[in-house]
Short mmCIF file of C-alpha atoms and ligand atoms in Angstrom, two decimals:
data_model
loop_
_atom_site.label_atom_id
_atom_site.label_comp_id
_atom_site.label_asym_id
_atom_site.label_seq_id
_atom_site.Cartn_x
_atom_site.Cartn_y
_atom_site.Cartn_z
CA UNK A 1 0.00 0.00 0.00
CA UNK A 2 1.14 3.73 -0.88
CA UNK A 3 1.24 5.04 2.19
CA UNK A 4 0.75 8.72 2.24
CA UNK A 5 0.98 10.67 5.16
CA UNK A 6 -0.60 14.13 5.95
CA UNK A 7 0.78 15.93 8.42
CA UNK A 8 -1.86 18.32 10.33
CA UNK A 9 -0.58 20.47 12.78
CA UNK A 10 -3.27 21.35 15.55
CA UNK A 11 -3.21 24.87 17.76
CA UNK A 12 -4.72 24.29 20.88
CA UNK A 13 -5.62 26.95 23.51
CA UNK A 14 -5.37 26.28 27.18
CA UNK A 15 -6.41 28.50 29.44
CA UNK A 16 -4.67 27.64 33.02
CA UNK A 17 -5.92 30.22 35.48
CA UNK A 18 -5.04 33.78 33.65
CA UNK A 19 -2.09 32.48 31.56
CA UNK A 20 -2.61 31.34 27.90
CA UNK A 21 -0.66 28.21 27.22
CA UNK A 22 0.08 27.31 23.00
CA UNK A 23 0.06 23.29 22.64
CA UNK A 24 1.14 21.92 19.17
CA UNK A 25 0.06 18.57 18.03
CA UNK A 26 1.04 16.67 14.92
CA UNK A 27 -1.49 14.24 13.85
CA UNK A 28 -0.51 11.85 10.91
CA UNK A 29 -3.50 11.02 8.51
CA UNK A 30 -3.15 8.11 5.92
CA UNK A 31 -5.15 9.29 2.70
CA UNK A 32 -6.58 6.82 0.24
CA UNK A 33 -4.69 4.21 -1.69
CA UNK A 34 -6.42 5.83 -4.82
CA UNK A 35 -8.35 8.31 -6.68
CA UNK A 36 -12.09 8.39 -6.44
CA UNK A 37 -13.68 6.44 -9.05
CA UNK A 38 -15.03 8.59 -11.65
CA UNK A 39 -18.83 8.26 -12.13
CA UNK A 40 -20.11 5.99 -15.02
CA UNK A 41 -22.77 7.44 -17.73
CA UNK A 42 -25.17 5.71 -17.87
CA UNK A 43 -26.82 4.14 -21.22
CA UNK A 44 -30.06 5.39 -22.28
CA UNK A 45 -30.90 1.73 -24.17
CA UNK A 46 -30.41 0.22 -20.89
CA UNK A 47 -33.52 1.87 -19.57
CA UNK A 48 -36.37 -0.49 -18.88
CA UNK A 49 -40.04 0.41 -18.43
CA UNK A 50 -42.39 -1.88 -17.61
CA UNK A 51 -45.24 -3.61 -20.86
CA UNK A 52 -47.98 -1.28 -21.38
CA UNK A 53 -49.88 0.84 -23.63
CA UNK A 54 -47.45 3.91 -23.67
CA UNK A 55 -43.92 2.84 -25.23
CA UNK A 56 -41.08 4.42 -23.76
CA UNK A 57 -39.59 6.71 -26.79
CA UNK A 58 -35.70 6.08 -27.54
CA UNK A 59 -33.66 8.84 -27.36
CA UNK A 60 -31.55 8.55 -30.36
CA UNK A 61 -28.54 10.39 -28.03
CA UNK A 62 -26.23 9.71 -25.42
CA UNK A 63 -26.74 11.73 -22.04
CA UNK A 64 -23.19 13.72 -22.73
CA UNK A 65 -24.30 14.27 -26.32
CA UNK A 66 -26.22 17.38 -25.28
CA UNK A 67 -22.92 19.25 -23.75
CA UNK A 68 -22.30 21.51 -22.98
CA UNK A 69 -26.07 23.12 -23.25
CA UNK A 70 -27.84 20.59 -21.71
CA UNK A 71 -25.37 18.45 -18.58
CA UNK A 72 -25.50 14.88 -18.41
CA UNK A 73 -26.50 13.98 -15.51
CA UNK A 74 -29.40 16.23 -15.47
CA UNK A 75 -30.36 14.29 -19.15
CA UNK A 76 -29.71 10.76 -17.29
CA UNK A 77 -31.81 11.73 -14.33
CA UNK A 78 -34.47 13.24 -16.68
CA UNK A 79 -34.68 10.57 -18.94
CA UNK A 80 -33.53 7.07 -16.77
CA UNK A 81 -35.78 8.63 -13.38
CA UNK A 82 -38.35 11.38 -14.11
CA UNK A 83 -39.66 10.17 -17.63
CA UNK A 84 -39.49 6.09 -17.34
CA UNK A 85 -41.11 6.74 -14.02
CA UNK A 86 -43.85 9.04 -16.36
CA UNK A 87 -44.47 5.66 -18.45
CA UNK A 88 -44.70 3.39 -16.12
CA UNK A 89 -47.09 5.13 -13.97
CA UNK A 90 -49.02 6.49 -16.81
CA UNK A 91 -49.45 3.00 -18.06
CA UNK A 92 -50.67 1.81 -14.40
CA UNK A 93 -53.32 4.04 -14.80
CA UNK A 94 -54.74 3.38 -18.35
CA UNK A 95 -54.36 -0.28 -17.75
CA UNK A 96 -58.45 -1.89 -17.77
CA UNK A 97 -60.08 1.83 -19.07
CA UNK A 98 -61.44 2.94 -21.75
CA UNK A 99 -58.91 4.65 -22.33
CA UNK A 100 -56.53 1.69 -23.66
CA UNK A 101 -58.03 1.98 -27.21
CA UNK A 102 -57.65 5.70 -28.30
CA UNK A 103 -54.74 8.01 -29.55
CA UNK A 104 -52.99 9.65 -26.77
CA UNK A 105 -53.77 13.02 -28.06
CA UNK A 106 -57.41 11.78 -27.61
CA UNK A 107 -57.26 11.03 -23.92
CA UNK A 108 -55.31 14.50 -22.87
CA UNK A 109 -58.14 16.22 -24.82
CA UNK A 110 -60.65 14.65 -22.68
CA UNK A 111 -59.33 14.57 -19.63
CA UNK A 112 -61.05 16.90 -17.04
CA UNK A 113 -59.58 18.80 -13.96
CA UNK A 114 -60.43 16.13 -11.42
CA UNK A 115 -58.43 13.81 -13.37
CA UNK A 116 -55.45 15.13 -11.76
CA UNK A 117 -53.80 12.27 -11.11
CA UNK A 118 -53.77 10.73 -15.06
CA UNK A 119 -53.35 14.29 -16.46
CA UNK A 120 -50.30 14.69 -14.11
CA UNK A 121 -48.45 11.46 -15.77
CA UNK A 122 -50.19 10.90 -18.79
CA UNK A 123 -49.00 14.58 -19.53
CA UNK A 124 -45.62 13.58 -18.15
CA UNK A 125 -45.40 10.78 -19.95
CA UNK A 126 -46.65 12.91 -23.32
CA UNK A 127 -44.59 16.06 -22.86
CA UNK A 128 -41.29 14.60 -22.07
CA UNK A 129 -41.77 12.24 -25.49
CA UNK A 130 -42.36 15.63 -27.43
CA UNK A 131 -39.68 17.28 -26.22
CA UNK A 132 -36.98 14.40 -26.42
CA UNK A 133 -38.22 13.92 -30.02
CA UNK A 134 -36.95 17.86 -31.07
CA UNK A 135 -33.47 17.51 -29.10
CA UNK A 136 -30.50 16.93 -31.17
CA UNK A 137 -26.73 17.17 -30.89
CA UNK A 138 -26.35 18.12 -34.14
CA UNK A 139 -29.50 20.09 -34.85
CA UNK A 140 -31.14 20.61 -38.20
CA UNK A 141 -33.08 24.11 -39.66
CA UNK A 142 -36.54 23.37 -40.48
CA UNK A 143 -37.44 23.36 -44.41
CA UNK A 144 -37.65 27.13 -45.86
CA UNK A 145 -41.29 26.63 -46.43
CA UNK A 146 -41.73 25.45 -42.27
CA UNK A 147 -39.49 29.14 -42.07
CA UNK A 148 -42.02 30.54 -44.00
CA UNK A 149 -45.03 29.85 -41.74
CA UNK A 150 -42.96 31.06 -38.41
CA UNK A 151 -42.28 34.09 -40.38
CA UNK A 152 -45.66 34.50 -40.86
CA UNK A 153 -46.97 33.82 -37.54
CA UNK A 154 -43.89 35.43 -35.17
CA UNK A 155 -42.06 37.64 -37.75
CA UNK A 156 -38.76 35.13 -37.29
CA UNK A 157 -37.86 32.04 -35.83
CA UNK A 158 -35.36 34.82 -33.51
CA UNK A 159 -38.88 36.46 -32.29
CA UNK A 160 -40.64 32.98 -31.59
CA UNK A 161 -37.56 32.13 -29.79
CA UNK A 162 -38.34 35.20 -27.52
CA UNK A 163 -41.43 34.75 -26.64
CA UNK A 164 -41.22 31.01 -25.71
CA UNK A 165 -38.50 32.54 -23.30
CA UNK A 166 -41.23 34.78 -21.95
CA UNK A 167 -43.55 32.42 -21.45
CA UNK A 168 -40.99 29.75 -19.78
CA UNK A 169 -40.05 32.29 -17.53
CA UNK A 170 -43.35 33.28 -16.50
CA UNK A 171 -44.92 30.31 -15.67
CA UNK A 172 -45.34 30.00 -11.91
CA UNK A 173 -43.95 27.10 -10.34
CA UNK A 174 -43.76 24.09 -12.45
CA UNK A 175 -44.70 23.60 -16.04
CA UNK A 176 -44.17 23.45 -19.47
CA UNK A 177 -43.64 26.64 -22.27
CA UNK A 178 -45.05 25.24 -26.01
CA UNK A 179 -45.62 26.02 -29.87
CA UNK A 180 -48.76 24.29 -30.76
CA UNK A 181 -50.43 24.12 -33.89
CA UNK A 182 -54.36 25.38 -33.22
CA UNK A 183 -57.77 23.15 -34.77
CA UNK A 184 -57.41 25.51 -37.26
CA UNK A 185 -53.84 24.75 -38.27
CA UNK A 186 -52.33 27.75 -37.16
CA UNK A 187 -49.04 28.29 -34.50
CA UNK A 188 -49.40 29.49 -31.24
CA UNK A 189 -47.43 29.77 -28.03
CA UNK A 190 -48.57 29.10 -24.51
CA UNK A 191 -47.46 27.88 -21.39
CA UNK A 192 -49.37 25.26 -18.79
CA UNK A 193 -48.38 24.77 -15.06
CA UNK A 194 -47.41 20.96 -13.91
CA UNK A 195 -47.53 18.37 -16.71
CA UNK A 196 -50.55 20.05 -17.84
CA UNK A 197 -50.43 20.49 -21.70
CA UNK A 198 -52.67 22.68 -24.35
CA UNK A 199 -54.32 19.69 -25.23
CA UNK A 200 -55.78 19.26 -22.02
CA UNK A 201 -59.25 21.05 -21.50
CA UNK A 202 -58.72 24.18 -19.28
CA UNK A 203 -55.21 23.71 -19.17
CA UNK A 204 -54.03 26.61 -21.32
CA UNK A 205 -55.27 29.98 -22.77
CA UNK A 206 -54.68 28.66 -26.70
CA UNK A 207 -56.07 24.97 -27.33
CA UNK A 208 -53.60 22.83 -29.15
CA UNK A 209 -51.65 20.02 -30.30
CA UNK A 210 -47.98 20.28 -28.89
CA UNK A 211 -45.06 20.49 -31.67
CA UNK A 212 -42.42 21.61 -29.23
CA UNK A 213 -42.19 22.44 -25.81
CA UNK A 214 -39.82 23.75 -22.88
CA UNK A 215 -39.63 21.80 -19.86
CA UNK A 216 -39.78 24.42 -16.72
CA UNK A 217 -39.55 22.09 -13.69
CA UNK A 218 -36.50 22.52 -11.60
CA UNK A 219 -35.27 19.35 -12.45
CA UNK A 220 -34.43 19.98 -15.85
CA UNK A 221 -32.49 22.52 -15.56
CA UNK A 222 -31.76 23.46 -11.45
CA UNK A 223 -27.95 21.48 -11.59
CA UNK A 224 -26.61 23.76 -13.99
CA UNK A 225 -29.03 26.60 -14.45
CA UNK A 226 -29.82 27.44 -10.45
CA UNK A 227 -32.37 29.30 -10.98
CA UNK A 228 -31.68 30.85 -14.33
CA UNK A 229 -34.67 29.95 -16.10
CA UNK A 230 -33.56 32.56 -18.92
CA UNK A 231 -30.24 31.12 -19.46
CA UNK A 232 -31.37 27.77 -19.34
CA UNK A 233 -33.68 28.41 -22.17
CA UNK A 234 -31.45 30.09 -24.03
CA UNK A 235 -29.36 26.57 -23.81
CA UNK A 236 -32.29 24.44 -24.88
CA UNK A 237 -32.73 26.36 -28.41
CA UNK A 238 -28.60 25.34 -29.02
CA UNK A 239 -29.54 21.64 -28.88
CA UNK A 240 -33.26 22.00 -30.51
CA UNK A 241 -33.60 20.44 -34.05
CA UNK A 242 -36.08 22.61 -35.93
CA UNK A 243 -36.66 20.06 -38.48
CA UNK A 244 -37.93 17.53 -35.52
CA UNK A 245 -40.08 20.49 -34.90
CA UNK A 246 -41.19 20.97 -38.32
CA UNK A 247 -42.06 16.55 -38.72
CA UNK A 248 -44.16 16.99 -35.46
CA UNK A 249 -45.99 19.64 -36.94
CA UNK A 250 -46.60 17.97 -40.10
CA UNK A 251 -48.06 14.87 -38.19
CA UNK A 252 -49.89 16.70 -35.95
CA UNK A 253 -51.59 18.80 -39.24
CA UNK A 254 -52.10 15.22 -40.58
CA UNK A 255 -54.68 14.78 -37.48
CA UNK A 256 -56.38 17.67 -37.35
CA UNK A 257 -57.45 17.73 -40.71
MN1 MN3 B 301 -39.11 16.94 -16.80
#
């Protein structure tokens, strides 16, 4: 064994009547035979939910892949805990219910506020798959015609940016910033508190079908971020593949139409 030895030296005060008295004291402190282990990533295709309606969506990215916008272990906790704990539950709850047999964008638009419990996880389990589905390492631009219809709706892509920033930092609490596309096919943003999403009746001040959202609860962003909701944002449009975006779009149009 490497033997190390630290040598501490230890001041001591002793008071003996009205005289100060200085004591030294050397203390010898063997320190480790090695260097801490460093901590292992883990593998997002190692993550195992349990059989049920709601598949658990494959991140087609390593944890680190998102650096240094998004930190790994923040995506390992977000993805391995928070959102395989989202399917699991969600598909505890659906199991034996009506429910079993319709599109998920079907349920969340039917569920009402006292359904607290299956909008809280059934929207967990929904608005972490949306999200994961636009995040990239290597992100793409949307097509010039997908440009086109931001343009129209926001001005630029730089202005919708800006105001989902506003509306992820306004959001009280706990919640979710999104773009939806309306019934009527056009783009809006909004914001919805918990795992609430614009789908969900009540849940929002513009009804929609999410194309991309911004996760606001402290765990996605708290390790890094503190409380820098601004900044944190900011980091999530570096790592946000527009043309994800634009395909969610395009399949959610394919619905409502
Ligand atoms: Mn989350």
């Amino acid at each position: 064994m490497k033997k190390l030895l630290l040598r501490i030296t230890v001041f001591t005060l002793v008071f003996v009547g009205c005289q100060d008295k200085k004591l030294t004291e050397v203390v010898e402190v063997p320190l480790p035979d090695e260097a801490p282990a460093v901590v292992a990533i883990g593998n997002p295709d190692h993550v195992r939910v349990n059989e049920g309606t709601f598949p658990l969506y494959k991140i087609p990215y390593t944890y680190d892949a998102l650096e240094p916008h998004l930190d790994t272990k923040t995506m390992e906790l977000h993805y391995a805990k928070h959102y395989a704990n989202y399917v699991n539950r969600a598909n505890e709850l659906i199991k034996g219910t009506s429910y079993e047999r319709l599109a998920t964008e079907t349920i969340l638009s039917q569920l009402s506020v006292n359904q607290a419990e299956l909008r809280n996880q059934l929207g967990g389990y929904y608005n972490h798959t949306v999200w994961f589905k636009t995040l990239s390492a290597k992100p793409d631009e949307a097509s010039a015609e997908f440009n086109q219809l931001i343009n129209t709706h926001f001005g630029s892509l730089q202005e919708l940016k800006s105001q989902l920033t506003a509306e992820a930092t306004a959001v009280f609490g706990s919640g979710w910033a999104w773009l939806v596309i309306t019934p009527t096919g056009k783009l809006a943003v909004t914001s919805t508190k918990n795992q609430d999403n614009p789908l969900m009746p009540g849940a929002a001040t513009v009804i929609g079908t999410p194309i991309f959202g911004i996760d606001v609860w402290e765990h996605s962003y708290y390790l890094k971020f503190n409380s820098n909701r601004g900044s944190y944002t900011q980091a999530v449009f570096e790592v946000t593949d527009w043309k994800k975006v634009e395909a969610l779009y395009t399949e959610a149009r394919a619905r409502i139409q």
